[in-house]
Coordinates of C-alpha atoms in Angstrom, one line a residue:
X1 CA -12.7 28.5 -3.8
X2 CA -12.1 24.8 -4.4
X3 CA -13.0 23.0 -1.2
X4 CA -11.3 25.2 1.5
X5 CA -8.4 26.4 -0.7
X6 CA -8.3 29.7 -2.5
X7 CA -6.9 29.4 -6.1
X8 CA -7.2 33.1 -7.1
X9 CA -4.1 34.6 -8.6
X10 CA -1.3 35.1 -6.1
X11 CA 2.4 36.0 -6.3
X12 CA 4.2 33.5 -8.6
X13 CA 7.0 32.7 -6.2
X14 CA 4.9 31.5 -3.3
X15 CA 6.2 28.3 -1.7
X16 CA 4.2 26.3 0.8
X17 CA 5.7 23.7 3.2
X18 CA 3.1 21.1 4.3
X19 CA 3.1 20.4 8.0
X20 CA 5.5 23.2 8.9
X21 CA 3.4 25.3 11.2
X22 CA 5.3 24.5 14.4
X23 CA 8.0 22.0 15.6
X24 CA 5.5 19.5 16.9
X25 CA 4.7 17.5 13.8
X26 CA 7.0 15.0 12.2
X27 CA 9.7 15.7 14.8
X28 CA 9.8 19.3 13.7
X29 CA 11.6 18.5 10.4
X30 CA 9.2 20.5 8.1
X31 CA 9.3 23.4 10.4
X32 CA 13.1 23.6 10.7
X33 CA 13.4 22.9 6.9
X34 CA 11.1 25.9 6.2
X35 CA 13.2 28.2 8.5
X36 CA 16.4 27.2 6.7
X37 CA 14.8 27.6 3.2
X38 CA 13.7 31.1 4.2
X39 CA 17.4 31.8 5.1
X40 CA 18.6 30.4 1.8
X41 CA 16.3 32.6 -0.3
X42 CA 16.4 35.7 2.0
X43 CA 12.7 35.6 2.9
X44 CA 13.3 37.2 6.3
X45 CA 9.6 37.9 7.2
X46 CA 8.1 34.7 5.7
X47 CA 6.2 36.7 3.1
X48 CA 6.3 34.0 0.4
X49 CA 7.6 30.8 2.1
X50 CA 4.7 29.8 4.3
X51 CA 3.4 26.7 6.2
X52 CA 0.4 24.7 5.4
X53 CA -0.8 23.8 8.9
X54 CA -1.3 20.5 10.6
X55 CA -3.3 21.2 13.7
X56 CA -3.0 19.8 17.1
X57 CA -5.7 17.4 18.1
X58 CA -6.8 19.7 20.8
X59 CA -7.7 22.2 18.1
X60 CA -10.0 19.8 16.2
X61 CA -11.5 17.6 18.9
X62 CA -14.8 16.9 17.1
X63 CA -12.9 15.7 14.0
X64 CA -10.7 13.5 16.2
X65 CA -13.7 12.0 17.9
X66 CA -15.5 11.3 14.6
X67 CA -12.4 9.8 13.1
X68 CA -11.7 7.6 16.2
X69 CA -15.3 6.2 16.1
X70 CA -14.9 5.4 12.4
X71 CA -11.4 4.0 12.7
X72 CA -12.0 2.0 15.8
X73 CA -9.0 3.5 17.6
X74 CA -8.2 6.8 19.4
X75 CA -4.4 6.3 19.1
X76 CA -3.3 9.9 18.5
X77 CA -0.3 9.2 16.3
X78 CA -2.5 7.1 14.0
X79 CA -4.6 10.2 13.3
X80 CA -1.8 11.4 10.9
X81 CA -2.9 8.6 8.5
X82 CA -6.4 10.2 8.4
X83 CA -7.8 12.3 5.5
X84 CA -10.3 13.7 8.0
X85 CA -7.4 15.1 10.0
X86 CA -5.7 16.7 7.1
X87 CA -8.9 18.2 5.9
X88 CA -9.7 19.6 9.4
X89 CA -6.2 21.1 9.5
X90 CA -6.5 23.1 6.3
X91 CA -10.1 24.2 7.0
X92 CA -10.2 28.0 7.4
X93 CA -6.4 28.3 6.6
X94 CA -5.3 31.0 4.1
X95 CA -3.8 29.0 1.3
X96 CA -3.4 30.6 -2.1
X97 CA -2.7 28.1 -4.9
X98 CA -2.0 29.7 -8.3
X99 CA 0.0 29.2 -11.4
X100 CA 3.7 28.7 -10.4
X101 CA 2.9 28.0 -6.7
X102 CA 5.2 25.4 -5.2
X103 CA 4.3 23.0 -2.4
X104 CA 6.8 20.8 -0.5
X105 CA 5.0 18.1 1.4
X106 CA 6.6 16.3 4.3
X107 CA 3.6 14.0 4.6
X108 CA 2.5 11.1 2.4
X109 CA -1.2 12.2 2.6
X110 CA -2.9 15.5 1.8
X111 CA -6.2 17.1 2.5
X112 CA -8.7 16.2 -0.4
X113 CA -9.6 19.9 -0.9
X114 CA -5.9 20.8 -1.2
X115 CA -5.5 18.0 -3.8
X116 CA -8.4 19.5 -5.8
X117 CA -6.8 22.9 -5.7
X118 CA -3.5 21.6 -6.9
X119 CA -5.1 19.8 -9.8
X120 CA -7.2 22.9 -10.7
X121 CA -4.3 25.4 -10.7
X122 CA -2.2 25.7 -13.7
X123 CA 1.5 24.6 -13.2
X124 CA 1.4 24.0 -9.5
X125 CA 4.8 22.5 -8.7
X126 CA 4.5 19.7 -6.1
X127 CA 7.6 18.2 -4.3
X128 CA 7.8 15.5 -1.6
X129 CA 10.3 15.2 1.2
X130 CA 10.0 11.9 3.2
X131 CA 11.7 10.1 6.0
X132 CA 9.8 6.9 5.4
X133 CA 7.1 5.5 3.2
X134 CA 3.8 4.1 4.5
X135 CA 4.8 0.6 3.4
X136 CA 7.8 0.9 5.7
X137 CA 5.8 2.4 8.6
X138 CA 2.8 0.1 8.4
X139 CA 5.1 -3.0 8.7
X140 CA 6.0 -1.8 12.2
X141 CA 3.4 0.7 13.3
X142 CA 0.7 -0.7 15.6
X143 CA -1.9 1.4 13.9
X144 CA -1.7 -1.0 11.0
X145 CA -3.7 -3.5 13.1
X146 CA -6.8 -1.3 12.8
X147 CA -6.7 -1.0 9.0
X148 CA -8.9 -3.1 6.8
X149 CA -7.4 -4.4 3.6
X150 CA -9.4 -1.8 1.6
X151 CA -8.3 1.1 3.9
X152 CA -4.7 0.0 3.6
X153 CA -4.9 -0.2 -0.2
X154 CA -6.5 3.3 -0.3
X155 CA -3.8 4.7 1.9
X156 CA -1.0 3.3 -0.4
X157 CA -2.8 4.4 -3.5
X158 CA -3.1 8.0 -2.2
X159 CA 0.6 7.9 -1.3
X160 CA 1.6 6.6 -4.7
X161 CA -0.5 9.3 -6.3
X162 CA 1.5 11.9 -4.4
X163 CA 4.9 10.5 -5.6
X164 CA 3.6 10.2 -9.2
X165 CA 2.4 13.8 -9.2
X166 CA 5.5 15.2 -7.6
X167 CA 8.1 16.8 -9.8
X168 CA 10.9 15.5 -7.6
X169 CA 11.0 13.4 -4.4
X170 CA 13.7 14.1 -1.8
X171 CA 14.4 11.4 0.8
X172 CA 16.6 10.8 3.8
X173 CA 18.5 7.8 2.7
X174 CA 19.2 5.1 0.1
X175 CA 16.8 2.7 1.9
X176 CA 13.8 4.9 1.2
X177 CA 15.0 5.5 -2.3
X178 CA 15.1 1.8 -3.0
X179 CA 11.6 1.3 -1.5
X180 CA 10.2 4.0 -3.7
X181 CA 11.7 2.5 -6.8
X182 CA 11.1 -1.2 -6.1
X183 CA 7.7 -1.1 -4.3
X184 CA 6.1 2.1 -5.6
X185 CA 7.5 2.2 -9.1
X186 CA 8.7 5.8 -8.8
X187 CA 11.0 6.9 -11.6
X188 CA 14.5 6.8 -10.1
X189 CA 15.5 9.9 -12.0
X190 CA 13.4 12.1 -9.9
X191 CA 14.4 10.7 -6.5
X192 CA 17.3 12.5 -4.7
X193 CA 18.9 11.4 -1.4
X194 CA 19.4 14.7 0.5
X195 CA 19.5 13.5 4.1
X196 CA 18.0 15.2 7.1
X197 CA 19.1 18.2 9.3
X198 CA 19.0 18.9 13.0
X199 CA 15.5 19.6 14.2
X200 CA 16.7 22.5 16.3
X201 CA 17.4 26.2 15.6
X202 CA 20.8 27.6 16.1
X203 CA 19.5 29.5 19.1
X204 CA 18.0 26.4 20.6
X205 CA 21.2 24.5 20.0
X206 CA 23.3 27.2 21.7
X207 CA 20.7 27.2 24.6
X208 CA 20.9 23.4 24.9
X209 CA 24.8 23.5 24.9
X210 CA 24.7 26.1 27.7
X211 CA 22.3 23.9 29.7
X212 CA 24.6 20.9 29.2
X213 CA 27.8 22.9 30.1
X214 CA 26.1 24.2 33.3
X215 CA 24.8 20.8 34.5
X216 CA 26.8 19.4 37.4
X217 CA 28.2 15.9 36.7
X218 CA 27.3 13.8 39.8
X219 CA 29.5 10.7 39.7
X220 CA 27.6 9.1 42.5
X221 CA 24.1 9.7 41.0
X222 CA 22.2 7.4 38.7
X223 CA 23.1 7.3 35.0
X224 CA 20.2 9.0 33.1
X225 CA 19.2 7.3 29.8
X226 CA 16.6 9.0 27.7
X227 CA 14.4 7.6 24.9
X228 CA 12.2 9.9 22.8
X229 CA 9.4 8.7 20.5
X230 CA 5.6 8.5 20.5
X231 CA 5.2 4.8 19.7
X232 CA 6.7 2.8 22.6
X233 CA 6.5 -0.5 20.9
X234 CA 8.2 0.7 17.7
X235 CA 10.9 2.4 19.7
X236 CA 11.7 -0.9 21.6
X237 CA 10.7 0.3 25.0
X238 CA 9.3 -3.1 26.1
X239 CA 12.7 -4.8 25.2
X240 CA 14.7 -2.1 26.9
X241 CA 12.7 -2.5 30.2
X242 CA 13.0 -6.3 29.9
X243 CA 16.8 -5.9 29.6
X244 CA 16.9 -3.6 32.6
X245 CA 14.7 -6.1 34.6
X246 CA 17.6 -8.6 34.2
X247 CA 20.1 -6.3 36.0
X248 CA 20.8 -6.8 39.6
X249 CA 19.0 -4.6 42.2
X250 CA 22.3 -2.7 42.7
X251 CA 22.7 -2.1 39.0
X252 CA 19.1 -1.0 38.6
X253 CA 19.7 1.6 41.4
X254 CA 22.3 3.1 39.2
X255 CA 20.0 3.8 36.2
X256 CA 17.1 6.2 35.5
X257 CA 15.3 5.6 32.2
X258 CA 13.3 8.6 31.0
X259 CA 10.7 7.7 28.4
X260 CA 9.4 10.8 26.5
X261 CA 6.4 10.7 24.1
X262 CA 4.1 7.7 24.9
X263 CA 1.2 7.9 27.3
X264 CA 2.6 7.2 30.7
X265 CA -0.1 4.6 31.3
X266 CA 1.3 2.5 28.4
X267 CA 4.7 2.2 30.1
X268 CA 5.4 -0.6 32.5
X269 CA 5.9 0.7 36.0
X270 CA 9.4 0.3 37.4
X271 CA 11.3 2.1 40.1
X272 CA 14.0 3.1 37.6
X273 CA 11.5 4.3 34.9
X274 CA 10.2 7.9 34.6
X275 CA 7.4 8.0 32.0
X276 CA 7.2 11.7 31.2
X277 CA 4.5 11.6 28.5
X278 CA 4.4 13.9 25.5
X279 CA 6.5 17.0 26.0
X280 CA 5.3 19.9 23.8
X281 CA 7.4 22.6 25.4
X282 CA 10.6 22.9 23.4
X283 CA 12.7 24.4 26.2
X284 CA 11.7 21.5 28.5
X285 CA 12.6 19.0 25.8
X286 CA 16.0 20.7 25.4
X287 CA 16.5 20.4 29.1
X288 CA 15.7 16.7 29.0
X289 CA 18.1 16.1 26.2
X290 CA 20.9 18.2 27.6
X291 CA 20.7 16.5 31.1
X292 CA 21.0 13.0 29.7
X293 CA 24.0 10.8 30.1
X294 CA 23.0 8.5 27.3
X295 CA 20.4 8.9 24.5
X296 CA 18.6 5.7 23.5
X297 CA 16.9 4.7 20.2
X298 CA 15.9 1.1 19.4
X299 CA 13.6 1.6 16.4
X300 CA 13.8 -0.6 13.4
X301 CA 11.7 1.7 11.1
X302 CA 13.7 4.8 10.7
X303 CA 14.7 6.7 7.6
X304 CA 18.2 8.0 7.7
X305 CA 19.6 9.2 11.0
X306 CA 16.6 9.9 13.3
X307 CA 16.1 13.4 14.7
X308 CA 16.6 12.4 18.3
X309 CA 20.0 10.8 17.6
X310 CA 21.1 14.0 15.8
X311 CA 19.9 16.0 18.7
X312 CA 21.8 13.9 21.3
X313 CA 25.0 13.4 19.3
X314 CA 25.2 17.1 18.2
X315 CA 25.2 18.0 21.9
X316 CA 27.9 15.5 22.8
X317 CA 25.6 12.9 24.4
X318 CA 26.6 9.3 23.5
X319 CA 23.8 7.0 22.4
X320 CA 22.7 3.4 22.8
X321 CA 21.4 2.5 19.4
X322 CA 19.9 -0.4 17.4
X323 CA 22.2 0.0 14.5
X324 CA 20.8 0.3 10.9
X325 CA 22.7 0.3 7.6
X326 CA 21.6 3.8 6.8
X327 CA 23.5 5.1 9.9
X328 CA 26.8 4.3 8.3
X329 CA 28.6 7.5 7.6
X330 CA 25.9 9.5 9.3
X331 CA 26.9 9.0 12.9
X332 CA 30.2 9.0 14.7
X333 CA 30.5 5.4 15.7
X334 CA 32.8 6.3 18.6
X335 CA 29.9 7.7 20.5
X336 CA 27.6 4.7 19.9
X337 CA 26.8 1.6 21.9
X338 CA 25.3 -0.8 19.4
X339 CA 22.6 -3.4 19.3
X340 CA 21.5 -5.5 16.4
X341 CA 18.1 -6.5 15.1
X342 CA 16.0 -8.2 16.1
X343 CA 16.4 -6.9 19.6
X344 CA 17.5 -9.6 22.1
X345 CA 17.0 -8.5 25.7
X346 CA 19.8 -10.6 27.2
X347 CA 22.2 -9.1 24.7
X348 CA 20.9 -5.6 25.6
X349 CA 21.5 -6.4 29.3
X350 CA 25.1 -7.1 28.5
X351 CA 25.4 -3.8 26.7
X352 CA 23.8 -2.0 29.7
X353 CA 26.5 -3.5 31.9
X354 CA 29.1 -2.1 29.5
X355 CA 27.5 1.3 29.7
X356 CA 27.4 1.1 33.5
X357 CA 31.1 0.3 33.5
X358 CA 31.9 3.8 32.3
X359 CA 32.2 6.7 34.7
X360 CA 29.9 9.6 33.9
X361 CA 32.9 11.8 33.2
X362 CA 34.1 9.1 30.7
X363 CA 30.8 9.4 28.9
X364 CA 31.0 13.2 28.8
X365 CA 34.5 12.8 27.2
X366 CA 33.3 10.1 24.8
X367 CA 30.5 12.4 23.5
X368 CA 32.6 15.6 23.0
X369 CA 33.4 14.7 19.4
X370 CA 29.8 15.1 18.5
X371 CA 28.6 16.8 15.3
X372 CA 28.1 20.4 16.6
X373 CA 25.4 22.4 15.0
X374 CA 24.1 21.0 11.7
X375 CA 20.8 22.6 10.7
X376 CA 18.7 22.0 7.5
X377 CA 20.6 24.6 5.5
X378 CA 22.4 22.2 3.2
X379 CA 19.2 20.3 2.5
X380 CA 17.2 23.5 1.9
X381 CA 19.9 24.8 -0.5
X382 CA 19.8 21.5 -2.4
X383 CA 16.0 21.5 -2.7
X384 CA 16.0 25.2 -3.8
X385 CA 18.5 24.5 -6.6
X386 CA 16.3 21.7 -8.0
X387 CA 13.3 24.0 -7.7
X388 CA 15.1 26.7 -9.7
X389 CA 15.8 24.2 -12.5
X390 CA 12.0 23.5 -12.7
X391 CA 11.1 27.2 -13.3

């Protein structure tokens, strides 16, 4: 044993996906990628493509409390930047690292004991698949306020070490690729833009489509706008509400804004706002998405096309979006209401009035040219081909 990780001889073809235990972490991307990779290689029972777990905070409460006291914050999403969290997640997990084992990490940080096992094993193949770097995230993420200069440097050093050690780095878009080359010094020859898939299984997609087809369109009812994301500030929720405050009372009565993810206590109270908190039940989340008239995303720190936008547009839900260069070619612009950066609430109020000028039936028709089902199959097949070249 090295730390908590067994490095005795195991089957050569074993592949581990870091953070892929369930569709809770990292918007479910590692989980759905793993399911599609199993499909690509024919691993029907998951006998050799397995997840390395990230645990829910409720499963490791004492680690969470210790970390919160040390870090000076109990912000749950900030816990992902903690080595303590990653170490607590792998503690007791059955992870066999041996010669020829492959690990695909969707995080920029790993448990120290896992690192030691990777270094101790002969020819352990490490790959990274990222939607954004820490340098990108910490420029916008409120957790950065709690970091000392030393802690920030250590975080970036650990992330850089991961990229350096990786045989190949797969990213969502050219923006991340450029950041890795220019700010991390990663060899451009080992970085590949492979995009992101839909964080939804085909069965979930078909269920959500059925929910959307069954829902009655009530022309006289309020227009339902939904925004999904844990960090309200980074997702632009304060500016959205400020823009809605500028609407007339009659206009406000025609809108319901559902905010999914942040603590309800962190959301300003308004008659037109429903703060639903974190929704862990996948079926409930599908119901929320499928019953939306307009999806919303105002984040300025996204890699590629965010998962929530893929979920909305694939189901034919038009979206109100702060437009980023990496969305070009990745979204059908006919189903998008655009904002620019930085967000300007008066401009957003004007866009809201444009949205309200549409009948609900018009919005349904506008969204029908959505993507349809696009899983992670293409991305998984691409990663698998590169891994085969490394054998």
